[in-house]
PDB file of C-alpha atoms in Angstrom:
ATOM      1  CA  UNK K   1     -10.001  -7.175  14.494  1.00 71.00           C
ATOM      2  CA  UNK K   2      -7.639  -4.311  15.518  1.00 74.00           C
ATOM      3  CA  UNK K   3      -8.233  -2.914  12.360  1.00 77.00           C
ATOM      4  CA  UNK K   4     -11.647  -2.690  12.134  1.00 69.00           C
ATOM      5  CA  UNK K   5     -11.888  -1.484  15.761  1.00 66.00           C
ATOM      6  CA  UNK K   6      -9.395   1.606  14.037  1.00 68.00           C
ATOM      7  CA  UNK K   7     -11.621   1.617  10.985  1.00 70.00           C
ATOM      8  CA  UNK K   8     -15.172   2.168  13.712  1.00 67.00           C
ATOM      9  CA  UNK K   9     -13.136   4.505  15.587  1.00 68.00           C
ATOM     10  CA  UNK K  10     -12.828   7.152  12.359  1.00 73.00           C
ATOM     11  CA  UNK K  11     -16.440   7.607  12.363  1.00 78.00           C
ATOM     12  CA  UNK K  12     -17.494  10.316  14.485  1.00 77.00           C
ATOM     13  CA  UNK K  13     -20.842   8.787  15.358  1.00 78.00           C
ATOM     14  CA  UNK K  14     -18.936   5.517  16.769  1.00 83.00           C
ATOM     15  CA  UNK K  15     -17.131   7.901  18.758  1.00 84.00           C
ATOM     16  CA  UNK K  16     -20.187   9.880  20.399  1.00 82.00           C
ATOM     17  CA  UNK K  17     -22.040   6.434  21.278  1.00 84.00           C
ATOM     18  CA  UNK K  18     -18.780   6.207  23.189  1.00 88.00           C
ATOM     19  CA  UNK K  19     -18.456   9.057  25.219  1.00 87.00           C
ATOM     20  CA  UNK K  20     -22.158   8.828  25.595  1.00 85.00           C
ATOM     21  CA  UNK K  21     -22.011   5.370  26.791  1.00 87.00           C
ATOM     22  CA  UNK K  22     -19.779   6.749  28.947  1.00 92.00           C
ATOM     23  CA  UNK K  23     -21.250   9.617  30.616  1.00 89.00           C
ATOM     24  CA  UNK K  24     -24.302   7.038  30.952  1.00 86.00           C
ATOM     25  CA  UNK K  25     -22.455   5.066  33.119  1.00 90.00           C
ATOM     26  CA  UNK K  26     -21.280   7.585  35.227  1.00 90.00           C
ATOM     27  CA  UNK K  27     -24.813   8.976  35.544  1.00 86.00           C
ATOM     28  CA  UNK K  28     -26.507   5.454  36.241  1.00 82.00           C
ATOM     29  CA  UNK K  29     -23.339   5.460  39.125  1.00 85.00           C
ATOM     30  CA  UNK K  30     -25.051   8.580  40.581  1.00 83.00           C
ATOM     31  CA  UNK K  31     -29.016   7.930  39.750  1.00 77.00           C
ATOM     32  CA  UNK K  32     -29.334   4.570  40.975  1.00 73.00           C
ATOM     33  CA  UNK K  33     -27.682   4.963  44.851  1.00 75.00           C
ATOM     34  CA  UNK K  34     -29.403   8.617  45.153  1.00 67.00           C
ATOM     35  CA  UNK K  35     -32.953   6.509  44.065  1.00 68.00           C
ATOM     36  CA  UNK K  36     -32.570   3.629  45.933  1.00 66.00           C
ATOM     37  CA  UNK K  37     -30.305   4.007  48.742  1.00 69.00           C
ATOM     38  CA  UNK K  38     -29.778   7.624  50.211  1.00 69.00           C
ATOM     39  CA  UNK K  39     -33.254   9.013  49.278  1.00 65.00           C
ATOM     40  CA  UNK K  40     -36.279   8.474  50.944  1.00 67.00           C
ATOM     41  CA  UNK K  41     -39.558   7.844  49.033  1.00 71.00           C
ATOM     42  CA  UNK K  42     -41.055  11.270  47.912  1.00 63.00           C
ATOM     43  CA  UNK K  43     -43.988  12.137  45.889  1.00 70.00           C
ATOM     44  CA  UNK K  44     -45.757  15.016  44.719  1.00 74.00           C
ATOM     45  CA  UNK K  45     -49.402  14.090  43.745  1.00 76.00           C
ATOM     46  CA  UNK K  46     -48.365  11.313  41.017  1.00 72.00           C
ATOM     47  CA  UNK K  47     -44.901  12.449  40.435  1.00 73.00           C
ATOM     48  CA  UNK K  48     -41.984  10.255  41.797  1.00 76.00           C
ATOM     49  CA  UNK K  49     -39.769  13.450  43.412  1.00 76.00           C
ATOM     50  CA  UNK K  50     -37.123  11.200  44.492  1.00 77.00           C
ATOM     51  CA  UNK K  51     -36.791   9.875  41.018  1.00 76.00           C
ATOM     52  CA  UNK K  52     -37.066  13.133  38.952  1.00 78.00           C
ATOM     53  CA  UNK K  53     -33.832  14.307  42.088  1.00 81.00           C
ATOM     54  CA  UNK K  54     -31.493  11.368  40.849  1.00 82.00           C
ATOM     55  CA  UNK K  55     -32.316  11.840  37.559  1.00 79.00           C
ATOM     56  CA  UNK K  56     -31.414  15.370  37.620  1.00 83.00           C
ATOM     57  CA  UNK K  57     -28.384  14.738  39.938  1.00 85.00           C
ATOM     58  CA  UNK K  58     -26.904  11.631  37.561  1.00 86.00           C
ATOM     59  CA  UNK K  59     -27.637  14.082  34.148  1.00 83.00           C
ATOM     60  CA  UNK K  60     -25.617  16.813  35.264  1.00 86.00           C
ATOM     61  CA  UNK K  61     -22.937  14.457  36.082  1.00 89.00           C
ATOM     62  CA  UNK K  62     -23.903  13.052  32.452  1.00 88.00           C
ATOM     63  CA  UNK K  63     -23.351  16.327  31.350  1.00 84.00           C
ATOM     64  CA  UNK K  64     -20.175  17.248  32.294  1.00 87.00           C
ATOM     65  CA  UNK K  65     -18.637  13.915  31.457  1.00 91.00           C
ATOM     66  CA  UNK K  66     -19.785  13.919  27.988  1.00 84.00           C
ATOM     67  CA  UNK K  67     -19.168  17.780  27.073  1.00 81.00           C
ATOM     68  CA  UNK K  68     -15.516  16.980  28.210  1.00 86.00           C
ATOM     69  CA  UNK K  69     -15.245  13.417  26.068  1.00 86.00           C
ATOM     70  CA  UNK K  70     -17.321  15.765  23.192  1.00 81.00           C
ATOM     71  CA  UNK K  71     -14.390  18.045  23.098  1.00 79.00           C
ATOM     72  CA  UNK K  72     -11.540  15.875  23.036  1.00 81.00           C
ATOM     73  CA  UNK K  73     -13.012  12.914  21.338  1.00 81.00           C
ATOM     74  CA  UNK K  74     -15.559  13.151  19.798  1.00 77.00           C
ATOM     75  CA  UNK K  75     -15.619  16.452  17.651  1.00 72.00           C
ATOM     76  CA  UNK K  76     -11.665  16.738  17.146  1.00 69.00           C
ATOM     77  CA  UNK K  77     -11.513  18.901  14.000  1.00 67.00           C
ATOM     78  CA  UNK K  78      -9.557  21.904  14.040  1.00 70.00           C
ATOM     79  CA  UNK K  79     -13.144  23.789  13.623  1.00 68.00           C
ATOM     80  CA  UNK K  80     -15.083  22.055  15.892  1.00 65.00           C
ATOM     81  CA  UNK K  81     -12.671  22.087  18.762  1.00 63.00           C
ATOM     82  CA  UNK K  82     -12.539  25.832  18.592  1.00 66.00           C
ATOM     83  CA  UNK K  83     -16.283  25.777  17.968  1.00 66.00           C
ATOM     84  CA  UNK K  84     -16.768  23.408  21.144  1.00 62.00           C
ATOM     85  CA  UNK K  85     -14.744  25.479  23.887  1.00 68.00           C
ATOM     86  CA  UNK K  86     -16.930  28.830  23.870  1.00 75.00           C
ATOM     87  CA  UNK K  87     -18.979  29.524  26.723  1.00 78.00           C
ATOM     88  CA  UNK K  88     -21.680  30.193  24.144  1.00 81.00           C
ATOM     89  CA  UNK K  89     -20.871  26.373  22.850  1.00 79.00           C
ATOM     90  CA  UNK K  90     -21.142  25.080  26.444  1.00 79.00           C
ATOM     91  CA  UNK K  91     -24.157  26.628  26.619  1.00 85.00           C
ATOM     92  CA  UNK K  92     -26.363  25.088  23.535  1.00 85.00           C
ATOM     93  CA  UNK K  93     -24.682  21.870  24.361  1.00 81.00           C
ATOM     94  CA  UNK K  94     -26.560  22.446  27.984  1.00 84.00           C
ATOM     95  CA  UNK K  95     -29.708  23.711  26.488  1.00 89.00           C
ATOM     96  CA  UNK K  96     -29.662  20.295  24.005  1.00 89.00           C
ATOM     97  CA  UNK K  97     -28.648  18.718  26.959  1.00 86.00           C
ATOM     98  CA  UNK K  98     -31.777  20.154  29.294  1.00 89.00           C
ATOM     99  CA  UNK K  99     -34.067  18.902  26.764  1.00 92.00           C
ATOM    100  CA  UNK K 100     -32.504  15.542  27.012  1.00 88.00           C
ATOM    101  CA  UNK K 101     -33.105  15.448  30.548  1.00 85.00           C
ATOM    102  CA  UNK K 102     -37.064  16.442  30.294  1.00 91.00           C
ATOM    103  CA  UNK K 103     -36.929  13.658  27.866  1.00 91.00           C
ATOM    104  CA  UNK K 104     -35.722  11.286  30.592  1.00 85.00           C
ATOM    105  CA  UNK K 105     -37.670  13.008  32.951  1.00 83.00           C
ATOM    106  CA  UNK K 106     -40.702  13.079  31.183  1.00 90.00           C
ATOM    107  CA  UNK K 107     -40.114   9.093  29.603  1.00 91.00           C
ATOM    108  CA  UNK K 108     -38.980   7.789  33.443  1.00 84.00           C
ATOM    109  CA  UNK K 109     -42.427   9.340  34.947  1.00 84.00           C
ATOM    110  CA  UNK K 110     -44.450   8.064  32.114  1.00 91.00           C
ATOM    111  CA  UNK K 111     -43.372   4.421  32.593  1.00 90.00           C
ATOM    112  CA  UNK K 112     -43.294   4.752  36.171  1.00 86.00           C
ATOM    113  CA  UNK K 113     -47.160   5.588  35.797  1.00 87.00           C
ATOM    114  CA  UNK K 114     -47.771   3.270  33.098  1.00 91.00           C
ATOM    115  CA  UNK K 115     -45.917   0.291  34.160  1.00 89.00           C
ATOM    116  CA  UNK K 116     -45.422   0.827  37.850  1.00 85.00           C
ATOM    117  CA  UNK K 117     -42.031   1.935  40.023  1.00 77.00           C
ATOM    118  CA  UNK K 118     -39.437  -0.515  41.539  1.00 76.00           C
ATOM    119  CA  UNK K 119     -35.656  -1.026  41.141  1.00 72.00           C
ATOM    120  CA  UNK K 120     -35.311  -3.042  38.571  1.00 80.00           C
ATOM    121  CA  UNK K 121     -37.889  -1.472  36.771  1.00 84.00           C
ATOM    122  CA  UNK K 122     -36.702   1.805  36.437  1.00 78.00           C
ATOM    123  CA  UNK K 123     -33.095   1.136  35.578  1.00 78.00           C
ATOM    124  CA  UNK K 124     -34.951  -0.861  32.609  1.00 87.00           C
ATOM    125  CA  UNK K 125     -36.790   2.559  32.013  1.00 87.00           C
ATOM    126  CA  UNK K 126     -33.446   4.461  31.918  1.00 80.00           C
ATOM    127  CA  UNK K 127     -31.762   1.894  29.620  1.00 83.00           C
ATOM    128  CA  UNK K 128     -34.760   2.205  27.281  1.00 89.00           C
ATOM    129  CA  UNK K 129     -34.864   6.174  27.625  1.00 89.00           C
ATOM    130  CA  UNK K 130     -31.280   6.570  26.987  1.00 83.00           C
ATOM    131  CA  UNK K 131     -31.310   5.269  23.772  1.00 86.00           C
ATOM    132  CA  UNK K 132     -33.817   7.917  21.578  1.00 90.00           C
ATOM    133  CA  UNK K 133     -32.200  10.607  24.057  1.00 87.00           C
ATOM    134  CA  UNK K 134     -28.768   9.831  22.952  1.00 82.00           C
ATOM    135  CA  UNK K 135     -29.644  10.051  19.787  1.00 85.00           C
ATOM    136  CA  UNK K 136     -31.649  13.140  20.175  1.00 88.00           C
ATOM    137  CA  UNK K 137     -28.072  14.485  21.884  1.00 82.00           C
ATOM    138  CA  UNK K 138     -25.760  13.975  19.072  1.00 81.00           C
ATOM    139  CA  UNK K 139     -28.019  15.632  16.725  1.00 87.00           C
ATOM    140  CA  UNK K 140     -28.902  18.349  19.086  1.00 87.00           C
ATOM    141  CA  UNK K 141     -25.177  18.669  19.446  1.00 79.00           C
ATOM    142  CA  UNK K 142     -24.257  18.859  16.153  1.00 78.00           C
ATOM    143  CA  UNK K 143     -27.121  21.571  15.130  1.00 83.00           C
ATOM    144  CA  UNK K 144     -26.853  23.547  17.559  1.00 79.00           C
ATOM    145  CA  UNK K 145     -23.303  23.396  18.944  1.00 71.00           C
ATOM    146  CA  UNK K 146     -21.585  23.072  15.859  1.00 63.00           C
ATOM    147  CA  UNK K 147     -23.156  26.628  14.576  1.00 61.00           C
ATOM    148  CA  UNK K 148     -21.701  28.483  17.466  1.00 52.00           C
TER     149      UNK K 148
END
């Protein structure tokens, strides 16, 4: 079992759903108190302001998290760590990251409308979200970031 875990660990994808598990977590630790405990209800027309606040709040948390598990990680090659630690690097890897979050934005507010608000609901909604974002992060990442 120890081996295989090893074996898993080599591939670089493995690795990613890792750190972006990660930084998930820590983002669900700051969306979910900012949307259900220490914000009061606000919306804008149709839009769900308090929600579209956390969510922004818990990605840049997200963010940070998983461009510093990226770096030392995830992309570990000689190349890529010199690739990852430009400011021009950090900033595609926010720009694929920004996307991300209008994806999540955009998917949260969607389902929200389509399938109503609550608790439980949305951190369904997130779970769901995360999944095509993630994988919409990695290859972001490695298009965009890896040609710095």
């Amino acid at each position: 079992m120890i081996e295989w875990i090893k074996k898993m660990w080599r591939i670089e994808g493995i690795r990613y759903l890792f750190a972006g598990g990660t930084a998930f977590v820590f983002d669900k630790l700051v969306t979910t108190p900012l949307c259900i405990h220490f914000m009061p209800e606000l919306f804008w027309g149709k839009l769900d302001m308090r929600n579209m606040i956390a969510v922004t709040a818990g990605f840049l948390v997200g963010l940070l998290i998983n461009n510093l598990l990226s770096m030392y990680v995830v992309f570990t090659s000689e190349s890529q760590k010199k690739k990852g630690r430009s400011s021009r690097a950090f900033l595609a890897f926010s720009v694929v990251g920004v996307i991300g979050l209008l994806l999540s934005i955009g998917g949260n507010q969607l389902c929200i409308h389509l399938f109503g608000g609550g608790e439980m609901k949305e951190l369904l909604y997130n779970v769901l979200i995360a999944i095509p974002v993630t994988g919409w992060n990695y290859i972001g990442r490695k298009l965009f970031v890896g040609k710095q």
